[in-house]
Coordinates of C-alpha atoms and ligand atoms in Angstrom, one line a residue:
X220 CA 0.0 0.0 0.0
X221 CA 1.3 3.3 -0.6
X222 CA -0.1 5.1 2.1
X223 CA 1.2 4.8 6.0
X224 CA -1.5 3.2 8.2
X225 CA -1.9 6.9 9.6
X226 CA -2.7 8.5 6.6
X227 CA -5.2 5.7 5.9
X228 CA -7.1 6.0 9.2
X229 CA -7.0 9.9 8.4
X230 CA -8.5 9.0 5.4
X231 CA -11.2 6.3 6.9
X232 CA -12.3 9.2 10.0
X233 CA -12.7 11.4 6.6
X234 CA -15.1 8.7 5.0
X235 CA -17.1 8.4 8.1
X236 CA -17.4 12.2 8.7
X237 CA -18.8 11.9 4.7
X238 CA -21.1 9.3 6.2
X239 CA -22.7 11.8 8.8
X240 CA -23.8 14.6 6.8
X241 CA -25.5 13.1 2.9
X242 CA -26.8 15.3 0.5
X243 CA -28.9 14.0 -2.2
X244 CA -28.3 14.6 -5.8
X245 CA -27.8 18.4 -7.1
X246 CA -27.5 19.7 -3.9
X247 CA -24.0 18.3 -3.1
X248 CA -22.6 21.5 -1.7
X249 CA -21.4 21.1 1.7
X250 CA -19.9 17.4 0.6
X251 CA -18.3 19.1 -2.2
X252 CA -16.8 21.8 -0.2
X253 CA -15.2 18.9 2.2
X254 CA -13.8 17.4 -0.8
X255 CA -12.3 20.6 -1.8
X256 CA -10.3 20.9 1.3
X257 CA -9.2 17.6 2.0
X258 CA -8.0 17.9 -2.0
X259 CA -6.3 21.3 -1.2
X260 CA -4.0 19.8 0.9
X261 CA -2.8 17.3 -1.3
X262 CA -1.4 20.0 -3.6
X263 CA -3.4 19.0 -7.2
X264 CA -2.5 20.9 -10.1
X265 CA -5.5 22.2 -10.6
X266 CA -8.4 22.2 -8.8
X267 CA -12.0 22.9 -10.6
X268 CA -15.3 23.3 -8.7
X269 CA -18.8 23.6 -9.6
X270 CA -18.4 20.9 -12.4
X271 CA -21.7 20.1 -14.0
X272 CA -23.4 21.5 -10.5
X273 CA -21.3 20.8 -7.4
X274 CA -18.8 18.5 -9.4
X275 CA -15.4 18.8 -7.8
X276 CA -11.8 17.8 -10.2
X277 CA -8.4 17.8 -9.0
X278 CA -5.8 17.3 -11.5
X279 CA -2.3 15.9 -10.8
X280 CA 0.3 16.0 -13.8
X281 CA 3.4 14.3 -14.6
X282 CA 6.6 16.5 -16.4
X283 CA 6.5 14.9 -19.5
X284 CA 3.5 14.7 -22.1
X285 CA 1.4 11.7 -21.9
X286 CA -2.6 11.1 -22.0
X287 CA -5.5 11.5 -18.9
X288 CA -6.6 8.9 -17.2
X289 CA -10.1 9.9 -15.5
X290 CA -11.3 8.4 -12.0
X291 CA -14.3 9.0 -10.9
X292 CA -16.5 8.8 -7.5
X293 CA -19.5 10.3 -6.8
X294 CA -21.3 12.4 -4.5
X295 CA -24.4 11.9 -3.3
X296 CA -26.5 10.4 -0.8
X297 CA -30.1 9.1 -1.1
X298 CA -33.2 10.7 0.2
X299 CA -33.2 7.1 2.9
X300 CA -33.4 7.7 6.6
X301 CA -30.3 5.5 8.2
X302 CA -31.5 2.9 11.1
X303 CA -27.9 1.5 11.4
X304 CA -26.8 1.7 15.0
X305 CA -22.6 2.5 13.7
X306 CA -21.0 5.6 15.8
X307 CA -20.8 7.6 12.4
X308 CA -24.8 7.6 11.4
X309 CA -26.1 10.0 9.8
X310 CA -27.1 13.1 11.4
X311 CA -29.5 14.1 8.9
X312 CA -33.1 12.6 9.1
X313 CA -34.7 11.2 6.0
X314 CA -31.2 10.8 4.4
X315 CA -28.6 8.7 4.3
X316 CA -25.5 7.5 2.3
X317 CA -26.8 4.2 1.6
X318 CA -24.8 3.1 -1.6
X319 CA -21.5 3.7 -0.5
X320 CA -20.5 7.2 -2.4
X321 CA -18.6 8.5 1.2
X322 CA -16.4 5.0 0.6
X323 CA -15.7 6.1 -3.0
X324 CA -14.9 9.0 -2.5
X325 CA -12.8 8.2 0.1
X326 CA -10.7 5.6 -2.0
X327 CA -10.0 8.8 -4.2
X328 CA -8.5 10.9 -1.4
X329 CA -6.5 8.3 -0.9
X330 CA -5.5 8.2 -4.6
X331 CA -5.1 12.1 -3.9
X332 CA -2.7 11.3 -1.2
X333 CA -0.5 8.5 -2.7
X334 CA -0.1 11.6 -5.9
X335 CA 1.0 14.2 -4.0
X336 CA 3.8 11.8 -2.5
X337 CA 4.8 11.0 -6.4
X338 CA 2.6 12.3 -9.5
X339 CA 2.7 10.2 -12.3
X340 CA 5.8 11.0 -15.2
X341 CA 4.0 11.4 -18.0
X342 CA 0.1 12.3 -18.6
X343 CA -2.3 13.9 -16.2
X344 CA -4.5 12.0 -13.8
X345 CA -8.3 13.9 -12.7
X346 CA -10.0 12.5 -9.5
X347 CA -13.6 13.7 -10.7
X348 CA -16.2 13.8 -7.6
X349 CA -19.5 13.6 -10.0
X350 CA -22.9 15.0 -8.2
X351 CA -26.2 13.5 -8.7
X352 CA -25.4 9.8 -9.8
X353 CA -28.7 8.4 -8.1
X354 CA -30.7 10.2 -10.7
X355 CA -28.5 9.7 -13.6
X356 CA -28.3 13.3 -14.2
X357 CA -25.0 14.1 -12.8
X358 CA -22.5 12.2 -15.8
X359 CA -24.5 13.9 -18.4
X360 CA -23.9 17.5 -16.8
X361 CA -20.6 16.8 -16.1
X362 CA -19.9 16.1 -19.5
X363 CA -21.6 18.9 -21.1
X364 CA -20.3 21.8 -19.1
X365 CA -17.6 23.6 -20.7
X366 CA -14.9 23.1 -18.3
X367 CA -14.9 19.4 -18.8
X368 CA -13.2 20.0 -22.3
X369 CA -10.1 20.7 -20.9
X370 CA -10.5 17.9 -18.4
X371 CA -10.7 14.9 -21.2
X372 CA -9.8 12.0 -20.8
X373 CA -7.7 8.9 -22.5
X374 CA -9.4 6.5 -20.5
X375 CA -11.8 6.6 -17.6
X376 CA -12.1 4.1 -14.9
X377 CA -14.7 3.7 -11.8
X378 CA -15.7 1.7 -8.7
X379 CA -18.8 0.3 -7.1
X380 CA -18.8 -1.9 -4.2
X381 CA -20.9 -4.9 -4.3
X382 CA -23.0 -6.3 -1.3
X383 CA -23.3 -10.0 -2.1
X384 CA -19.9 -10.3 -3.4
X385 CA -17.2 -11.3 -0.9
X386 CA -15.3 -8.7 1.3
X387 CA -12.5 -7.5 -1.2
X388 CA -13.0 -9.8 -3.8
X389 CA -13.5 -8.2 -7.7
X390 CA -15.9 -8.6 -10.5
X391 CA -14.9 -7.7 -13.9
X392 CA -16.2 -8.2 -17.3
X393 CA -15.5 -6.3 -20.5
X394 CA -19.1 -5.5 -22.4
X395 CA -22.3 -4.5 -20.8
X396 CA -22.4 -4.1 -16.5
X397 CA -25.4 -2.1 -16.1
X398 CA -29.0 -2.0 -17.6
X399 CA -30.0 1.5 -19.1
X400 CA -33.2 2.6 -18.0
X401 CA -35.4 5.2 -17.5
X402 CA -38.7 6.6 -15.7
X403 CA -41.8 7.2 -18.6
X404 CA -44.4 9.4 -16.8
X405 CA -47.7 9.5 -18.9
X406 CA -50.6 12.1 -18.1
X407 CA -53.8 11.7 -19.8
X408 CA -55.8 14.9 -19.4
X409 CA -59.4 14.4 -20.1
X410 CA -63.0 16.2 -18.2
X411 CA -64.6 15.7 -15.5
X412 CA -68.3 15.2 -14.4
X413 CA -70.7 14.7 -11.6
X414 CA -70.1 11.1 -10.7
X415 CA -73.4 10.8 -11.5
X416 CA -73.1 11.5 -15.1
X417 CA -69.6 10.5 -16.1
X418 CA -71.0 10.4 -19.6
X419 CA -70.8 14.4 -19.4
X420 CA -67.1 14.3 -19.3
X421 CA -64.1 12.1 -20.7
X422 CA -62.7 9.6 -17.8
X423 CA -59.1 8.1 -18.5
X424 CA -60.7 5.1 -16.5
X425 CA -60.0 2.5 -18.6
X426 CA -57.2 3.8 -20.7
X427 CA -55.5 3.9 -17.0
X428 CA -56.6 0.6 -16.4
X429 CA -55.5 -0.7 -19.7
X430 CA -52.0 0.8 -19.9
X431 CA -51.1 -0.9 -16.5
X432 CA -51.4 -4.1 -18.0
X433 CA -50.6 -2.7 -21.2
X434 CA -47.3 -1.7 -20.4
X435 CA -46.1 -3.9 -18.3
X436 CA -46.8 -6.7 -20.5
X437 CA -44.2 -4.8 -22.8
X438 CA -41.5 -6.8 -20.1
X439 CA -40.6 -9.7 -22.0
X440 CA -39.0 -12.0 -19.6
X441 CA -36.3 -12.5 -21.7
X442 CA -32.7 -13.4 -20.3
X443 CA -30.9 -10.7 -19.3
X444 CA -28.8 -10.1 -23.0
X445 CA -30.3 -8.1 -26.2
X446 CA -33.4 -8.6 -26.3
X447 CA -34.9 -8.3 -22.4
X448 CA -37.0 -6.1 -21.4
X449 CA -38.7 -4.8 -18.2
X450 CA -41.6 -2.3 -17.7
X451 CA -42.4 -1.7 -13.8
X452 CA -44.9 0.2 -13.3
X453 CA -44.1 2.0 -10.1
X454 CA -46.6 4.8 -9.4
X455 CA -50.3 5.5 -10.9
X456 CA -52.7 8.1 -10.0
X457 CA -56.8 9.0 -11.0
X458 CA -58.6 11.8 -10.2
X459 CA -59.1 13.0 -6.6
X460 CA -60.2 11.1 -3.7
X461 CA -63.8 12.1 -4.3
X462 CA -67.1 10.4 -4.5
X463 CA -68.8 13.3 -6.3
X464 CA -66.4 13.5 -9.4
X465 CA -66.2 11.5 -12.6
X466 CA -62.1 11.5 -12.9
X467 CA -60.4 13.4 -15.8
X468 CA -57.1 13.3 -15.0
X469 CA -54.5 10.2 -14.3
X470 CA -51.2 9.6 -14.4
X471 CA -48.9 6.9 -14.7
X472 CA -45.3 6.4 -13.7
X473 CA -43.3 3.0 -15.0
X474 CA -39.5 2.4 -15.4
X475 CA -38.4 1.2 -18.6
X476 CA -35.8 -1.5 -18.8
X477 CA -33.4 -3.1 -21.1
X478 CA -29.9 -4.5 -21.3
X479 CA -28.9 -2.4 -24.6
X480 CA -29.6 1.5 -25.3
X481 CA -31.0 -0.1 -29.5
X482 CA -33.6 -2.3 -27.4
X483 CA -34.2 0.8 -25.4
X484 CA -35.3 2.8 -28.2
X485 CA -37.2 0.5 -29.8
X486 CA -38.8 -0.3 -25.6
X487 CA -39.9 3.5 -25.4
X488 CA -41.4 3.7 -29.1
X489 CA -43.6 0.5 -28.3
X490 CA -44.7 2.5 -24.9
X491 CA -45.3 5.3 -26.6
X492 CA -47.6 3.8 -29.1
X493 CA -49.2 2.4 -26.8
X494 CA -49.8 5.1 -24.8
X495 CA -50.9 7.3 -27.9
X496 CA -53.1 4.6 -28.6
X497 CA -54.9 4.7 -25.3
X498 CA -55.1 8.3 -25.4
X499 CA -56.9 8.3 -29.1
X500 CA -59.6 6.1 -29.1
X501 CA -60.9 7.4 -25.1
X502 CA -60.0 11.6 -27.0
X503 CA -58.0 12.4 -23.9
X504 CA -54.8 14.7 -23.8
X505 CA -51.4 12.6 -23.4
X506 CA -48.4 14.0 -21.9
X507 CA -45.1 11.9 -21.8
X508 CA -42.1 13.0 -20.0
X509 CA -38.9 11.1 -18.7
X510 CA -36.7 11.7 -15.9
X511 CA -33.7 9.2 -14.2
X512 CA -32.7 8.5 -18.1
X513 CA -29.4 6.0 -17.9
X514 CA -27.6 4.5 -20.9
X515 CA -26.4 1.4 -20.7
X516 CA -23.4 0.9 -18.8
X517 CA -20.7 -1.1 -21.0
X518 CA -17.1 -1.5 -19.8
X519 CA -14.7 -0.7 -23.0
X520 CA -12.1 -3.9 -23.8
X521 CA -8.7 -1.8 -23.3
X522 CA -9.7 0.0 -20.4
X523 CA -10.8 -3.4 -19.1
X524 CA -7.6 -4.7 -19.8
X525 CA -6.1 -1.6 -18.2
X526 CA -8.2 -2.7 -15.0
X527 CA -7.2 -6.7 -15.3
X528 CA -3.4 -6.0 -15.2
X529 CA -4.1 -4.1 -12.4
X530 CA -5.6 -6.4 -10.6
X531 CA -3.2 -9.1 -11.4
X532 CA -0.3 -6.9 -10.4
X533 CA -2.2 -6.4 -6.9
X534 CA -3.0 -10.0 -6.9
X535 CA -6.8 -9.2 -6.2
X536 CA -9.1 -11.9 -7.0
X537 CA -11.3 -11.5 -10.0
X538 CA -14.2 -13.4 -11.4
X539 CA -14.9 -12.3 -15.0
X540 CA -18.1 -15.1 -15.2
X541 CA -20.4 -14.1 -12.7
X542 CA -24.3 -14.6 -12.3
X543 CA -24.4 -11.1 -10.5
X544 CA -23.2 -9.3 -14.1
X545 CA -24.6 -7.6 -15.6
X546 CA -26.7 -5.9 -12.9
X547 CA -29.8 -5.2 -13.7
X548 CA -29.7 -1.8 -11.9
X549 CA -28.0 1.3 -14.1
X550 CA -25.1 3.4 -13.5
X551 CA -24.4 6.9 -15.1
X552 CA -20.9 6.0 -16.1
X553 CA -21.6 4.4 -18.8
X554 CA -21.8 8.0 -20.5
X555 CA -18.3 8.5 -20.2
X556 CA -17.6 5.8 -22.7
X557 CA -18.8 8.6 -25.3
X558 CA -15.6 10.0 -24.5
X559 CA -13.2 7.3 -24.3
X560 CA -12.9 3.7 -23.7
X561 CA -14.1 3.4 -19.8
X562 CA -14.8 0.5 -17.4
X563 CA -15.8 -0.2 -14.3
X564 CA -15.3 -2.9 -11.8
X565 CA -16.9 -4.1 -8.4
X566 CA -15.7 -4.1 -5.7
X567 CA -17.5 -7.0 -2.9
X568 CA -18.5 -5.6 0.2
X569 CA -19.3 -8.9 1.7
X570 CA -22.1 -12.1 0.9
X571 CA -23.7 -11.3 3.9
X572 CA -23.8 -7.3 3.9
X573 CA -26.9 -5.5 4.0
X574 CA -27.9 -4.5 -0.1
X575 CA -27.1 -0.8 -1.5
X576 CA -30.1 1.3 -0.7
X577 CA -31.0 -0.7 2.3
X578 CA -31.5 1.1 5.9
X579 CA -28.5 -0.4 7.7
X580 CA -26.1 -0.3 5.0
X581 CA -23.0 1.1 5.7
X582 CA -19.7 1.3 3.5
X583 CA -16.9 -1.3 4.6
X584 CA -14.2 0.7 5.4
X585 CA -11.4 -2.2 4.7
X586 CA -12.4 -2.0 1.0
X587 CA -11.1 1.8 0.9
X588 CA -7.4 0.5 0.9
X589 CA -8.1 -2.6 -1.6
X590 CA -9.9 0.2 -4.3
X591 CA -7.3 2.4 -3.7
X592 CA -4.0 0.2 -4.2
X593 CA -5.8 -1.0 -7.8
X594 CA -6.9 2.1 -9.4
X595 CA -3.2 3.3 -8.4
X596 CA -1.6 0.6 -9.8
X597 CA -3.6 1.5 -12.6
X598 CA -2.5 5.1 -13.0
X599 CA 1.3 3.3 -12.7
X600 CA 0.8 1.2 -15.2
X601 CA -0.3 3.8 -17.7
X602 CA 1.8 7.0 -16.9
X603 CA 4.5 5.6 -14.6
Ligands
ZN77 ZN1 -27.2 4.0 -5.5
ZN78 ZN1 -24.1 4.0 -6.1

């Protein structure tokens, strides 16, 4: 390891003081402005805040020319109230950081540290702190705002750790690691009536009724490869809670999911038909909208290589063949393969560890070390 056992507990108290004080996506300040300190001291390059909202990038760069290598960790926390009983809870109600974003970002202050002992010879590494991962929104503004052009990376590697996967142990496979998905909201807009002549007005009734079925049945059940997808309907509203009133409004949330962004595409024009369908033949008003819109997550071959020599050199086990990839969940890094090759690996946090997103989850903090030794290795092997 290339950091003391000191600077590594520094570095865990740092993760847990993360732990006590989430913010959920886009409103990342105060967790941004600890990163920004703790970066400060490690003497980066360059340091550039506000990045796509409260995205923070240190830059460490070698003498000679050579090209970026991108790491990136996120942010935020979830809107989750925390019922674990650890000394470092969180002491804000109704959130917690429940997927392990403090512990990523903590593996990157200690990539921080290890650079400002030795910067890499050639090239320039960024540790990127992304904001609003949970809602897939914070890759995309990252990437589109301005400053990121002079940020561009070669290559772009990532972490997440696993629950169900054993303490420390990786899982690594070149091709697709994450499902894209997205949430369809439909409104149908019609009139309403006295309930006692709902033939006065235009009741989305049964188009509501229909296009819960309707689009769930556009889940195929497939394997998890090309051709699956999954519709969950998640959230559906009509009218108000009234006895007097024919309804003319309703409203229908699902999430849309498939393991490719061409199935995607071809998933959202069926539920669109569908839903345009509906909204004819009953002559109510359709709105569609989407929010939480994640492509597909596919890890690049030769930054997946980059990653398997790294691991080898660490002598970390890996398991390229395993039941848990791809995950069905998404992952906003796939975006930065628009940019250059990326990948990203997992990182087990233990069989028996409570799941991301659960109550009582709570980052391992023996996996900060492990993450950090093999994205530096990593940065070694590509700019000395
Ligand atoms: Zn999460
Ligand atoms: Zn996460």
């Amino acid at each position: 390891m290339f950091l003391t056992e000191q600077e590594l507990q520094r570095i865990t108290a740092f993760r847990q003081e993360l732990h006590r004080y989430p913010e959920v996506s886009g409103d990342e300040r105060e967790t941004a402005g600890r990163v920004k300190q703790a970066l400060l001291e490690t003497c980066p390059d360059e340091l550039i805040e506000a990045l796509g909202g409260h995205g923070v990038a240190a830059v460490y760069a070698g003498a000679a020319d050579g090209p970026t290598v991108l790491v990136r960790a996120e942010l935020d926390g979830l809107p989750i109230e925390e019922i674990s009983d650890v000394p470092h809870r969180s002491l804000v109600s109704d959130k917690g950081h429940l997927c392990g974003h403090d512990g990523h970002m903590a593996i990157l202050l200690a990539l921080a540290a290890g650079l400002a002992k030795r910067g890499p010879e050639r090239g320039r590494v960024v540790l990127l702190f992304q904001p609003a991962e949970e809602n897939g929104a914070g890759a995309a503004a990252v990437l589109s705002d301005p400053a990121f052009a002079a940020l561009r990376p070669d290559l772009s590697l990532s972490l997440h750790n696993f629950p169900g996967a054993a303490l420390g142990h990786v899982l690594l496979r070149e091709g697709p690691v994450n499902c894209a998905s997205r949430g369809m909201k439909v409104i149908l807009r019609g009139k309403t009536s006295h309930a006692s002549y709902p033939e006065d007005g235009i009741a989305p009734t049964f188009a509501l009724g229909r296009l819960l079925s309707g689009l769930t049945a556009l889940g195929n059940n497939a394997p998890l490869g090309p051709d699956y997808t999954l519709v969950t309907v998640t959230h559906a509203r009509l009218g108000e809670p009234a006895f007097g009133i024919s309804p003319g409004y309703a409203e229908i949330w699902a999430t849309l999911r498939t393991l490719t962004d061409d199935k995607m595409a071809e998933l959202v024009e069926a539920a669109e038909r569908l839903a345009g369908e509906e909204a004819r033949v009953t002559g109510l008003q359709l709105e569609i909208s989407y929010e939480d819109v994640f492509r597909q997550c596919f890890n690049s071959p030769e930054a997946t290589a980059v990653l398997n020599q790294a691991l080898a050199d660490e002598g970390v086990s890996v398991e390229s063949e395993s039941a848990l990839l791809p995950m069905k969940a998404s992952e906003d890094f796939g975006l930065f393969r628009t940019v250059a090759p990326s990948a990203m690996f997992f990182l087990g946090a233990g069989e028996g560890h409570p799941r991301l997103h659960n109550p009582d989850y709570d980052f391992p903090d023996a996996l900060i070390s492990i993450g950090a030794r093999i994205f530096m290795r990593a940065i070694r092997n590509t700019l000395g």
